[in-house]
Short mmCIF file of C-alpha atoms in Angstrom, two decimals:
data_model
loop_
_atom_site.label_atom_id
_atom_site.label_comp_id
_atom_site.label_asym_id
_atom_site.label_seq_id
_atom_site.Cartn_x
_atom_site.Cartn_y
_atom_site.Cartn_z
CA UNK A 1 44.53 6.80 -49.62
CA UNK A 2 47.85 5.48 -50.83
CA UNK A 3 48.89 4.14 -54.22
CA UNK A 4 47.65 0.69 -53.37
CA UNK A 5 44.09 1.97 -52.74
CA UNK A 6 43.89 4.27 -55.76
CA UNK A 7 41.03 2.23 -57.23
CA UNK A 8 39.16 2.47 -53.92
CA UNK A 9 39.54 6.26 -54.00
CA UNK A 10 38.05 6.41 -57.50
CA UNK A 11 35.08 4.35 -56.43
CA UNK A 12 34.54 6.48 -53.32
CA UNK A 13 34.84 9.68 -55.33
CA UNK A 14 32.41 8.40 -57.97
CA UNK A 15 29.93 7.48 -55.22
CA UNK A 16 30.41 10.94 -53.67
CA UNK A 17 29.73 12.68 -57.02
CA UNK A 18 26.58 10.61 -57.53
CA UNK A 19 25.36 11.47 -54.04
CA UNK A 20 26.03 15.17 -54.68
CA UNK A 21 23.99 14.99 -57.91
CA UNK A 22 21.18 13.29 -56.01
CA UNK A 23 21.30 16.04 -53.37
CA UNK A 24 21.20 18.70 -56.08
CA UNK A 25 18.13 17.10 -57.64
CA UNK A 26 16.41 16.88 -54.25
CA UNK A 27 17.28 20.52 -53.52
CA UNK A 28 15.92 21.63 -56.91
CA UNK A 29 12.72 19.68 -56.23
CA UNK A 30 12.45 21.41 -52.86
CA UNK A 31 12.81 24.79 -54.56
CA UNK A 32 10.12 23.87 -57.09
CA UNK A 33 7.70 22.78 -54.38
CA UNK A 34 8.37 25.97 -52.41
CA UNK A 35 7.46 28.05 -55.48
CA UNK A 36 4.26 26.08 -55.96
CA UNK A 37 3.09 26.79 -52.42
CA UNK A 38 3.21 30.61 -52.61
CA UNK A 39 0.91 32.85 -54.57
CA UNK A 40 1.69 36.40 -53.48
CA UNK A 41 4.44 38.60 -54.85
CA UNK A 42 6.01 39.13 -51.45
CA UNK A 43 5.89 35.38 -50.76
CA UNK A 44 7.62 34.54 -54.04
CA UNK A 45 10.28 37.20 -53.43
CA UNK A 46 10.88 35.76 -49.98
CA UNK A 47 11.31 32.24 -51.41
CA UNK A 48 13.77 33.47 -54.03
CA UNK A 49 15.72 35.43 -51.40
CA UNK A 50 15.95 32.46 -49.06
CA UNK A 51 17.07 30.00 -51.69
CA UNK A 52 19.50 32.42 -53.30
CA UNK A 53 21.26 32.92 -49.98
CA UNK A 54 21.45 29.16 -49.48
CA UNK A 55 22.64 28.32 -52.98
CA UNK A 56 26.37 27.76 -53.21
CA UNK A 57 26.63 25.46 -56.19
CA UNK A 58 26.53 27.06 -59.63
CA UNK A 59 23.71 24.85 -60.96
CA UNK A 60 21.46 25.79 -58.04
CA UNK A 61 22.27 29.51 -58.29
CA UNK A 62 21.41 29.43 -61.99
CA UNK A 63 18.14 27.64 -61.25
CA UNK A 64 17.16 30.20 -58.58
CA UNK A 65 18.09 33.11 -60.88
CA UNK A 66 15.91 31.64 -63.62
CA UNK A 67 13.05 31.46 -61.13
CA UNK A 68 13.34 35.23 -60.68
CA UNK A 69 11.39 35.41 -63.93
CA UNK A 70 8.57 33.67 -62.08
CA UNK A 71 8.57 36.54 -59.57
CA UNK A 72 8.05 39.05 -62.36
CA UNK A 73 5.30 36.92 -63.91
CA UNK A 74 3.47 36.72 -60.57
CA UNK A 75 3.81 40.50 -60.19
CA UNK A 76 2.48 41.13 -63.71
CA UNK A 77 -0.47 38.81 -63.04
CA UNK A 78 -1.17 40.63 -59.77
CA UNK A 79 -1.13 44.01 -61.56
CA UNK A 80 -3.58 42.65 -64.15
CA UNK A 81 -5.90 41.33 -61.41
CA UNK A 82 -5.81 44.63 -59.53
CA UNK A 83 -6.51 46.58 -62.71
CA UNK A 84 -9.43 44.29 -63.54
CA UNK A 85 -10.84 44.72 -60.02
CA UNK A 86 -10.36 48.49 -60.20
CA UNK A 87 -12.08 48.80 -63.58
CA UNK A 88 -14.97 46.62 -62.40
CA UNK A 89 -15.62 48.69 -59.28
CA UNK A 90 -14.96 51.97 -61.10
CA UNK A 91 -17.61 51.19 -63.73
CA UNK A 92 -20.13 49.89 -61.21
CA UNK A 93 -19.21 51.31 -57.80
CA UNK A 94 -20.32 49.61 -54.64
CA UNK A 95 -22.03 52.18 -52.46
CA UNK A 96 -20.56 52.91 -50.06
CA UNK A 97 -17.11 51.65 -51.02
CA UNK A 98 -15.83 52.10 -47.48
CA UNK A 99 -18.44 51.95 -44.74
CA UNK A 100 -18.68 55.10 -42.69
CA UNK A 101 -17.01 57.35 -45.25
CA UNK A 102 -18.58 59.87 -47.59
CA UNK A 103 -18.83 58.74 -51.21
CA UNK A 104 -15.93 60.75 -52.61
CA UNK A 105 -13.60 60.26 -49.63
CA UNK A 106 -14.39 56.54 -49.45
CA UNK A 107 -13.67 56.12 -53.14
CA UNK A 108 -10.37 57.99 -52.85
CA UNK A 109 -9.37 55.97 -49.78
CA UNK A 110 -10.18 52.74 -51.60
CA UNK A 111 -7.97 53.78 -54.54
CA UNK A 112 -5.18 54.85 -52.16
CA UNK A 113 -5.40 51.46 -50.44
CA UNK A 114 -4.90 49.73 -53.77
CA UNK A 115 -1.95 52.02 -54.48
CA UNK A 116 -0.36 51.10 -51.15
CA UNK A 117 -0.88 47.40 -51.82
CA UNK A 118 0.78 47.47 -55.24
CA UNK A 119 3.51 49.74 -53.91
CA UNK A 120 4.38 47.18 -51.22
CA UNK A 121 4.62 44.47 -53.88
CA UNK A 122 6.76 46.73 -56.03
CA UNK A 123 9.12 47.46 -53.13
CA UNK A 124 9.48 43.73 -52.52
CA UNK A 125 10.29 43.29 -56.20
CA UNK A 126 12.97 45.97 -56.01
CA UNK A 127 14.61 43.97 -53.21
CA UNK A 128 15.70 41.40 -55.81
CA UNK A 129 18.97 43.18 -56.47
CA UNK A 130 20.68 40.09 -57.90
CA UNK A 131 17.99 39.42 -60.51
CA UNK A 132 19.15 39.87 -64.06
CA UNK A 133 17.58 42.45 -66.35
CA UNK A 134 15.08 40.71 -68.56
CA UNK A 135 12.00 41.42 -70.63
CA UNK A 136 9.70 40.36 -67.77
CA UNK A 137 11.35 42.86 -65.41
CA UNK A 138 10.70 45.69 -67.87
CA UNK A 139 7.10 44.53 -68.35
CA UNK A 140 6.60 44.42 -64.58
CA UNK A 141 7.94 47.96 -64.18
CA UNK A 142 5.71 49.20 -66.99
CA UNK A 143 2.64 47.45 -65.55
CA UNK A 144 3.30 49.00 -62.14
CA UNK A 145 3.86 52.50 -63.54
CA UNK A 146 0.74 52.45 -65.71
CA UNK A 147 -1.50 51.11 -62.93
CA UNK A 148 -0.09 53.54 -60.37
CA UNK A 149 -0.62 56.46 -62.78
CA UNK A 150 -4.17 55.27 -63.47
CA UNK A 151 -4.98 55.12 -59.76
CA UNK A 152 -3.36 58.50 -59.11
CA UNK A 153 -5.39 60.14 -61.88
CA UNK A 154 -8.54 58.48 -60.52
CA UNK A 155 -7.90 59.99 -57.07
CA UNK A 156 -7.40 63.43 -58.63
CA UNK A 157 -10.53 63.00 -60.75
CA UNK A 158 -12.53 62.02 -57.64
CA UNK A 159 -11.25 65.09 -55.83
CA UNK A 160 -12.20 67.32 -58.80
CA UNK A 161 -15.70 65.83 -58.85
CA UNK A 162 -16.06 66.51 -55.14
CA UNK A 163 -14.90 70.12 -55.56
CA UNK A 164 -17.39 70.59 -58.43
CA UNK A 165 -20.21 69.21 -56.27
CA UNK A 166 -19.31 71.51 -53.39
CA UNK A 167 -19.22 74.51 -55.76
CA UNK A 168 -22.62 73.52 -57.14
CA UNK A 169 -24.00 73.44 -53.59
CA UNK A 170 -22.54 76.88 -52.96
CA UNK A 171 -24.16 78.26 -56.12
CA UNK A 172 -27.67 77.14 -55.11
CA UNK A 173 -27.42 78.50 -51.57
CA UNK A 174 -24.27 79.97 -50.00
CA UNK A 175 -22.54 77.50 -47.74
CA UNK A 176 -22.05 79.92 -44.80
CA UNK A 177 -25.82 80.46 -44.73
CA UNK A 178 -26.39 76.70 -44.78
CA UNK A 179 -23.94 76.20 -41.94
CA UNK A 180 -25.86 78.64 -39.75
CA UNK A 181 -28.97 76.48 -39.92
CA UNK A 182 -29.23 74.38 -36.76
CA UNK A 183 -29.20 70.62 -37.17
CA UNK A 184 -31.02 69.92 -33.92
CA UNK A 185 -33.76 71.93 -32.34
CA UNK A 186 -35.77 71.81 -29.14
CA UNK A 187 -39.43 71.17 -29.26
CA UNK A 188 -41.85 72.57 -26.77
CA UNK A 189 -43.21 69.99 -24.35
CA UNK A 190 -47.05 69.90 -24.50
#
C-alpha cells in the first residue's frame, strides 16, 4: 500500500478485523458445543486441555480458563453422584455385590473400585495446571477428600466385621478342627 491507497488499506484492515471477530465468535461457539457434548470429568478435562493449547488470542484463552470452573462443577457433581450411589448400596446392599466373591471381600472390592474411579477423575483434574485457584477448585478437593476418606473407612470397617465374624466362628468351634473335617467323602457302592 502506498500513500495513494491509504483509504483502501483502512477498508481492508477493517474487513480483516471484522473477519477475525467472526472467527473468534465461531471458535467460542465451537468450544461451547464441545463442552455440551461431554459428561465425564476426564472428557471435560480433555476438552479444556485441547482448547487451551489451541488458544492464542487473549479473549479465547480467558474464555477457556473460565470454563475450567465447569470442570470443577462436573467433578463435584460426580462426587455427589458417587456418594449417593455408595450410601444407597451401603444401606441396602445388593447380595452379592460382586458375583463370585465372598460377601465381605466383594463389598471391599466394590468400594475399592469406586475409590479407583474417583481417583482417576481426581488425577485428571490435577492435570489442569493452568487453572486458576477458585472456590470451586477448593470445593472439588474437599469433596474428593471426604468421599475418599469415607470409602477408606468403609473398607476398614468391612475388614473389622470380617475379622469379628471369623473370631466368632473360632469361639464356637476351633478353626483348625473345622479344617480337618473332609468336604468330600466316598460312599460305598451297594
